[in-house]
PDB file of C-alpha atoms in Angstrom:
ATOM      1  CA  MET A   1      -9.231  -6.312  10.542  1.00 77.00           C
ATOM      2  CA  ILE A   2     -10.394  -7.393   7.109  1.00 76.00           C
ATOM      3  CA  ASN A   3      -9.650 -10.643   5.307  1.00 79.00           C
ATOM      4  CA  ILE A   4      -8.126 -10.322   1.856  1.00 81.00           C
ATOM      5  CA  ASN A   5      -6.868 -13.198  -0.250  1.00 78.00           C
ATOM      6  CA  LEU A   6      -3.551 -11.991  -1.678  1.00 82.00           C
ATOM      7  CA  LYS A   7      -2.829 -15.110  -3.706  1.00 82.00           C
ATOM      8  CA  TYR A   8      -2.274 -13.728  -7.193  1.00 83.00           C
ATOM      9  CA  PRO A   9       0.054 -15.012  -9.900  1.00 86.00           C
ATOM     10  CA  ILE A  10       3.208 -12.933  -9.810  1.00 89.00           C
ATOM     11  CA  LYS A  11       6.221 -13.168 -12.108  1.00 92.00           C
ATOM     12  CA  ILE A  12       9.338 -14.217 -10.212  1.00 94.00           C
ATOM     13  CA  ILE A  13      12.750 -14.865 -11.756  1.00 96.00           C
ATOM     14  CA  THR A  14      16.139 -15.894 -10.379  1.00 96.00           C
ATOM     15  CA  LYS A  15      19.317 -14.071 -11.381  1.00 95.00           C
ATOM     16  CA  SER A  16      22.685 -14.809  -9.804  1.00 95.00           C
ATOM     17  CA  ARG A  17      20.914 -16.979  -7.214  1.00 96.00           C
ATOM     18  CA  LYS A  18      18.728 -14.058  -6.106  1.00 97.00           C
ATOM     19  CA  LYS A  19      14.988 -13.857  -6.649  1.00 97.00           C
ATOM     20  CA  TYR A  20      13.280 -10.897  -8.291  1.00 97.00           C
ATOM     21  CA  ILE A  21       9.592 -10.061  -8.583  1.00 96.00           C
ATOM     22  CA  PHE A  22       8.053  -8.129 -11.451  1.00 96.00           C
ATOM     23  CA  ASP A  23       6.683  -4.732 -10.454  1.00 96.00           C
ATOM     24  CA  ASN A  24       3.856  -3.804 -12.852  1.00 93.00           C
ATOM     25  CA  ILE A  25       3.879  -0.185 -11.686  1.00 95.00           C
ATOM     26  CA  ARG A  26       7.594   0.467 -12.213  1.00 95.00           C
ATOM     27  CA  LYS A  27       7.709  -1.961 -15.172  1.00 95.00           C
ATOM     28  CA  LYS A  28      10.794  -3.793 -13.955  1.00 96.00           C
ATOM     29  CA  TYR A  29      11.975  -6.650 -11.785  1.00 97.00           C
ATOM     30  CA  VAL A  30      12.880  -5.696  -8.219  1.00 97.00           C
ATOM     31  CA  ARG A  31      14.523  -7.736  -5.477  1.00 97.00           C
ATOM     32  CA  LEU A  32      12.064 -10.134  -3.898  1.00 96.00           C
ATOM     33  CA  THR A  33      11.811  -9.561  -0.163  1.00 96.00           C
ATOM     34  CA  PRO A  34       8.952 -10.596   2.116  1.00 95.00           C
ATOM     35  CA  GLU A  35       7.737  -6.976   2.218  1.00 95.00           C
ATOM     36  CA  GLU A  36       7.986  -6.629  -1.564  1.00 96.00           C
ATOM     37  CA  TRP A  37       5.853  -9.743  -2.000  1.00 95.00           C
ATOM     38  CA  VAL A  38       3.163  -8.150   0.195  1.00 95.00           C
ATOM     39  CA  ARG A  39       3.418  -4.848  -1.705  1.00 96.00           C
ATOM     40  CA  GLN A  40       3.099  -6.452  -5.139  1.00 96.00           C
ATOM     41  CA  SER A  41       0.281  -8.750  -4.016  1.00 94.00           C
ATOM     42  CA  PHE A  42      -1.664  -5.878  -2.472  1.00 96.00           C
ATOM     43  CA  ILE A  43      -1.277  -3.815  -5.651  1.00 96.00           C
ATOM     44  CA  LYS A  44      -2.671  -6.724  -7.684  1.00 95.00           C
ATOM     45  CA  TYR A  45      -5.609  -6.880  -5.267  1.00 95.00           C
ATOM     46  CA  LEU A  46      -6.290  -3.143  -5.693  1.00 96.00           C
ATOM     47  CA  ILE A  47      -6.164  -3.347  -9.484  1.00 96.00           C
ATOM     48  CA  GLU A  48      -7.939  -6.655 -10.033  1.00 93.00           C
ATOM     49  CA  GLU A  49     -10.523  -6.625  -7.235  1.00 93.00           C
ATOM     50  CA  LYS A  50     -11.128  -2.971  -6.422  1.00 96.00           C
ATOM     51  CA  ARG A  51     -10.643  -1.433  -9.885  1.00 96.00           C
ATOM     52  CA  TYR A  52      -7.844   0.957  -8.963  1.00 98.00           C
ATOM     53  CA  PRO A  53      -6.225   2.461 -12.087  1.00 98.00           C
ATOM     54  CA  GLN A  54      -2.681   1.142 -12.348  1.00 97.00           C
ATOM     55  CA  ASN A  55      -1.405   4.517 -13.594  1.00 97.00           C
ATOM     56  CA  LEU A  56      -2.665   6.232 -10.408  1.00 98.00           C
ATOM     57  CA  ILE A  57      -0.660   4.043  -8.022  1.00 98.00           C
ATOM     58  CA  GLY A  58       2.782   5.113  -6.816  1.00 96.00           C
ATOM     59  CA  ILE A  59       5.402   2.966  -5.099  1.00 96.00           C
ATOM     60  CA  GLU A  60       8.037   4.109  -2.624  1.00 89.00           C
ATOM     61  CA  GLN A  61       7.300   7.778  -3.098  1.00 84.00           C
ATOM     62  CA  LYS A  62       9.576  10.111  -1.153  1.00 82.00           C
ATOM     63  CA  ILE A  63       7.658  11.896   1.583  1.00 81.00           C
ATOM     64  CA  PRO A  64       7.796  15.677   1.101  1.00 75.00           C
ATOM     65  CA  GLY A  65       9.933  17.387   3.722  1.00 69.00           C
ATOM     66  CA  LYS A  66      11.377  14.118   5.042  1.00 62.00           C
ATOM     67  CA  GLY A  67      14.739  12.437   4.582  1.00 61.00           C
ATOM     68  CA  GLN A  68      15.528  10.258   1.591  1.00 59.00           C
ATOM     69  CA  ASN A  69      14.913   7.077   3.568  1.00 71.00           C
ATOM     70  CA  GLN A  70      11.345   8.072   4.381  1.00 80.00           C
ATOM     71  CA  ARG A  71       9.099   6.697   1.660  1.00 87.00           C
ATOM     72  CA  THR A  72       5.549   5.476   1.505  1.00 91.00           C
ATOM     73  CA  ASP A  73       5.081   1.888   0.347  1.00 95.00           C
ATOM     74  CA  ILE A  74       2.048   2.591  -1.847  1.00 97.00           C
ATOM     75  CA  ILE A  75       0.155   5.787  -2.630  1.00 96.00           C
ATOM     76  CA  VAL A  76      -3.113   5.979  -4.535  1.00 97.00           C
ATOM     77  CA  TYR A  77      -3.734   9.218  -6.429  1.00 97.00           C
ATOM     78  CA  SER A  78      -6.723  10.907  -7.988  1.00 96.00           C
ATOM     79  CA  LYS A  79      -6.608  11.998 -11.633  1.00 95.00           C
ATOM     80  CA  ASN A  80      -5.695  15.460 -10.274  1.00 95.00           C
ATOM     81  CA  ALA A  81      -2.643  14.048  -8.424  1.00 93.00           C
ATOM     82  CA  GLU A  82      -4.327  14.364  -5.015  1.00 94.00           C
ATOM     83  CA  VAL A  83      -3.241  11.635  -2.590  1.00 94.00           C
ATOM     84  CA  LEU A  84      -6.306   9.554  -1.748  1.00 96.00           C
ATOM     85  CA  MET A  85      -4.771   6.684   0.198  1.00 97.00           C
ATOM     86  CA  ILE A  86      -1.515   5.689   1.872  1.00 96.00           C
ATOM     87  CA  ILE A  87      -0.737   1.981   2.233  1.00 96.00           C
ATOM     88  CA  GLU A  88       1.955   0.761   4.606  1.00 95.00           C
ATOM     89  CA  CYS A  89       3.192  -2.774   3.879  1.00 96.00           C
ATOM     90  CA  LYS A  90       5.109  -5.052   6.196  1.00 96.00           C
ATOM     91  CA  ALA A  91       6.423  -8.584   5.782  1.00 96.00           C
ATOM     92  CA  GLU A  92       4.060 -11.359   6.912  1.00 93.00           C
ATOM     93  CA  THR A  93       6.250 -11.971   9.957  1.00 95.00           C
ATOM     94  CA  ILE A  94       5.896  -8.362  11.160  1.00 95.00           C
ATOM     95  CA  LYS A  95       2.894  -7.701  13.371  1.00 96.00           C
ATOM     96  CA  ILE A  96       0.679  -4.718  12.660  1.00 96.00           C
ATOM     97  CA  THR A  97       1.112  -2.797  15.902  1.00 95.00           C
ATOM     98  CA  GLN A  98       0.373   0.671  17.201  1.00 94.00           C
ATOM     99  CA  ASP A  99       3.892   1.665  16.112  1.00 93.00           C
ATOM    100  CA  VAL A 100       3.097   0.671  12.519  1.00 93.00           C
ATOM    101  CA  PHE A 101      -0.139   2.650  12.695  1.00 92.00           C
ATOM    102  CA  ASN A 102       1.735   5.640  14.118  1.00 91.00           C
ATOM    103  CA  GLN A 103       4.240   5.427  11.243  1.00 88.00           C
ATOM    104  CA  ALA A 104       1.415   5.664   8.694  1.00 91.00           C
ATOM    105  CA  VAL A 105      -0.159   8.546  10.615  1.00 88.00           C
ATOM    106  CA  ARG A 106       3.181  10.411  10.590  1.00 88.00           C
ATOM    107  CA  TYR A 107       3.443   9.921   6.842  1.00 88.00           C
ATOM    108  CA  ASN A 108      -0.109  11.161   6.465  1.00 88.00           C
ATOM    109  CA  MET A 109       0.743  14.430   8.205  1.00 86.00           C
ATOM    110  CA  GLN A 110       2.462  15.368   4.939  1.00 87.00           C
ATOM    111  CA  TYR A 111      -0.395  14.200   2.691  1.00 91.00           C
ATOM    112  CA  ASN A 112      -3.587  14.742   4.699  1.00 90.00           C
ATOM    113  CA  THR A 113      -5.346  11.860   2.967  1.00 93.00           C
ATOM    114  CA  SER A 114      -8.633  10.306   4.010  1.00 93.00           C
ATOM    115  CA  TYR A 115      -7.580   6.629   3.930  1.00 96.00           C
ATOM    116  CA  LEU A 116      -4.794   4.658   5.590  1.00 96.00           C
ATOM    117  CA  VAL A 117      -4.180   0.954   5.017  1.00 96.00           C
ATOM    118  CA  LEU A 118      -1.849  -1.285   7.019  1.00 96.00           C
ATOM    119  CA  THR A 119      -1.091  -4.773   5.733  1.00 96.00           C
ATOM    120  CA  ASN A 120       1.315  -7.622   6.275  1.00 95.00           C
ATOM    121  CA  GLY A 121      -0.485  -9.834   3.777  1.00 92.00           C
ATOM    122  CA  LYS A 122      -2.331 -11.715   6.501  1.00 92.00           C
ATOM    123  CA  ASN A 123      -3.675  -8.894   8.659  1.00 93.00           C
ATOM    124  CA  ASN A 124      -5.188  -5.933   6.848  1.00 94.00           C
ATOM    125  CA  TYR A 125      -6.576  -2.776   8.399  1.00 95.00           C
ATOM    126  CA  ILE A 126      -8.105   0.216   6.693  1.00 96.00           C
ATOM    127  CA  CYS A 127      -9.274   3.369   8.322  1.00 95.00           C
ATOM    128  CA  LYS A 128     -11.069   6.412   7.045  1.00 95.00           C
ATOM    129  CA  ILE A 129      -9.998   9.707   8.533  1.00 92.00           C
ATOM    130  CA  ASN A 130     -12.447  12.494   9.128  1.00 89.00           C
ATOM    131  CA  LYS A 131     -10.333  15.535   8.320  1.00 82.00           C
ATOM    132  CA  ASP A 132     -12.655  17.944  10.140  1.00 85.00           C
ATOM    133  CA  ASN A 133     -12.525  16.371  13.589  1.00 87.00           C
ATOM    134  CA  LYS A 134      -9.247  14.402  13.079  1.00 79.00           C
ATOM    135  CA  LYS A 135     -10.922  11.144  14.117  1.00 89.00           C
ATOM    136  CA  TYR A 136     -10.716   7.854  12.292  1.00 89.00           C
ATOM    137  CA  SER A 137     -12.888   4.795  11.932  1.00 94.00           C
ATOM    138  CA  PHE A 138     -11.899   1.330  10.787  1.00 94.00           C
ATOM    139  CA  LEU A 139     -13.702  -0.012   7.729  1.00 95.00           C
ATOM    140  CA  LYS A 140     -14.823  -3.559   6.990  1.00 93.00           C
ATOM    141  CA  GLU A 141     -13.406  -3.542   3.461  1.00 94.00           C
ATOM    142  CA  VAL A 142     -11.198  -1.592   1.110  1.00 95.00           C
ATOM    143  CA  PRO A 143     -13.423   0.741  -0.924  1.00 96.00           C
ATOM    144  CA  GLU A 144     -13.473   0.488  -4.686  1.00 96.00           C
ATOM    145  CA  TYR A 145     -11.509   3.252  -6.354  1.00 97.00           C
ATOM    146  CA  GLN A 146     -14.584   5.207  -7.475  1.00 95.00           C
ATOM    147  CA  ASN A 147     -15.748   5.405  -3.850  1.00 93.00           C
ATOM    148  CA  LEU A 148     -12.542   7.156  -2.770  1.00 91.00           C
ATOM    149  CA  LEU A 149     -13.350  10.204  -4.865  1.00 86.00           C
TER     150      LEU A 149
END
């Protein structure tokens, strides 16, 4: 597990007694849920701390060959549209368990990426997958974008 401080300023508004958070990727306000707070905070971390290009981050992308309800929380792309990383976000109250890891692995069967991240805002795990031998190792930190390539 790696420690990440996800305390970034985020725009939040209230409309009709419901809270909304600004999504810099989709350029709009979306309903604020505990999971959405983690997603938006982690994206800010990637952009501000790890130099990930904002235009190469996708949110809630439909998984090819899966039903409409199956979407990745965050995907990081290369400039050639290759998926470099899948990030699965959960609310802070949801534990990162083997089931959560298995969910990310299932999603990765469609993408065959080298990096998986699991986060609930408090507990953060990142693993690098060796595509040749199908083994993975947990890393001590999220790599900077240039090191994914």
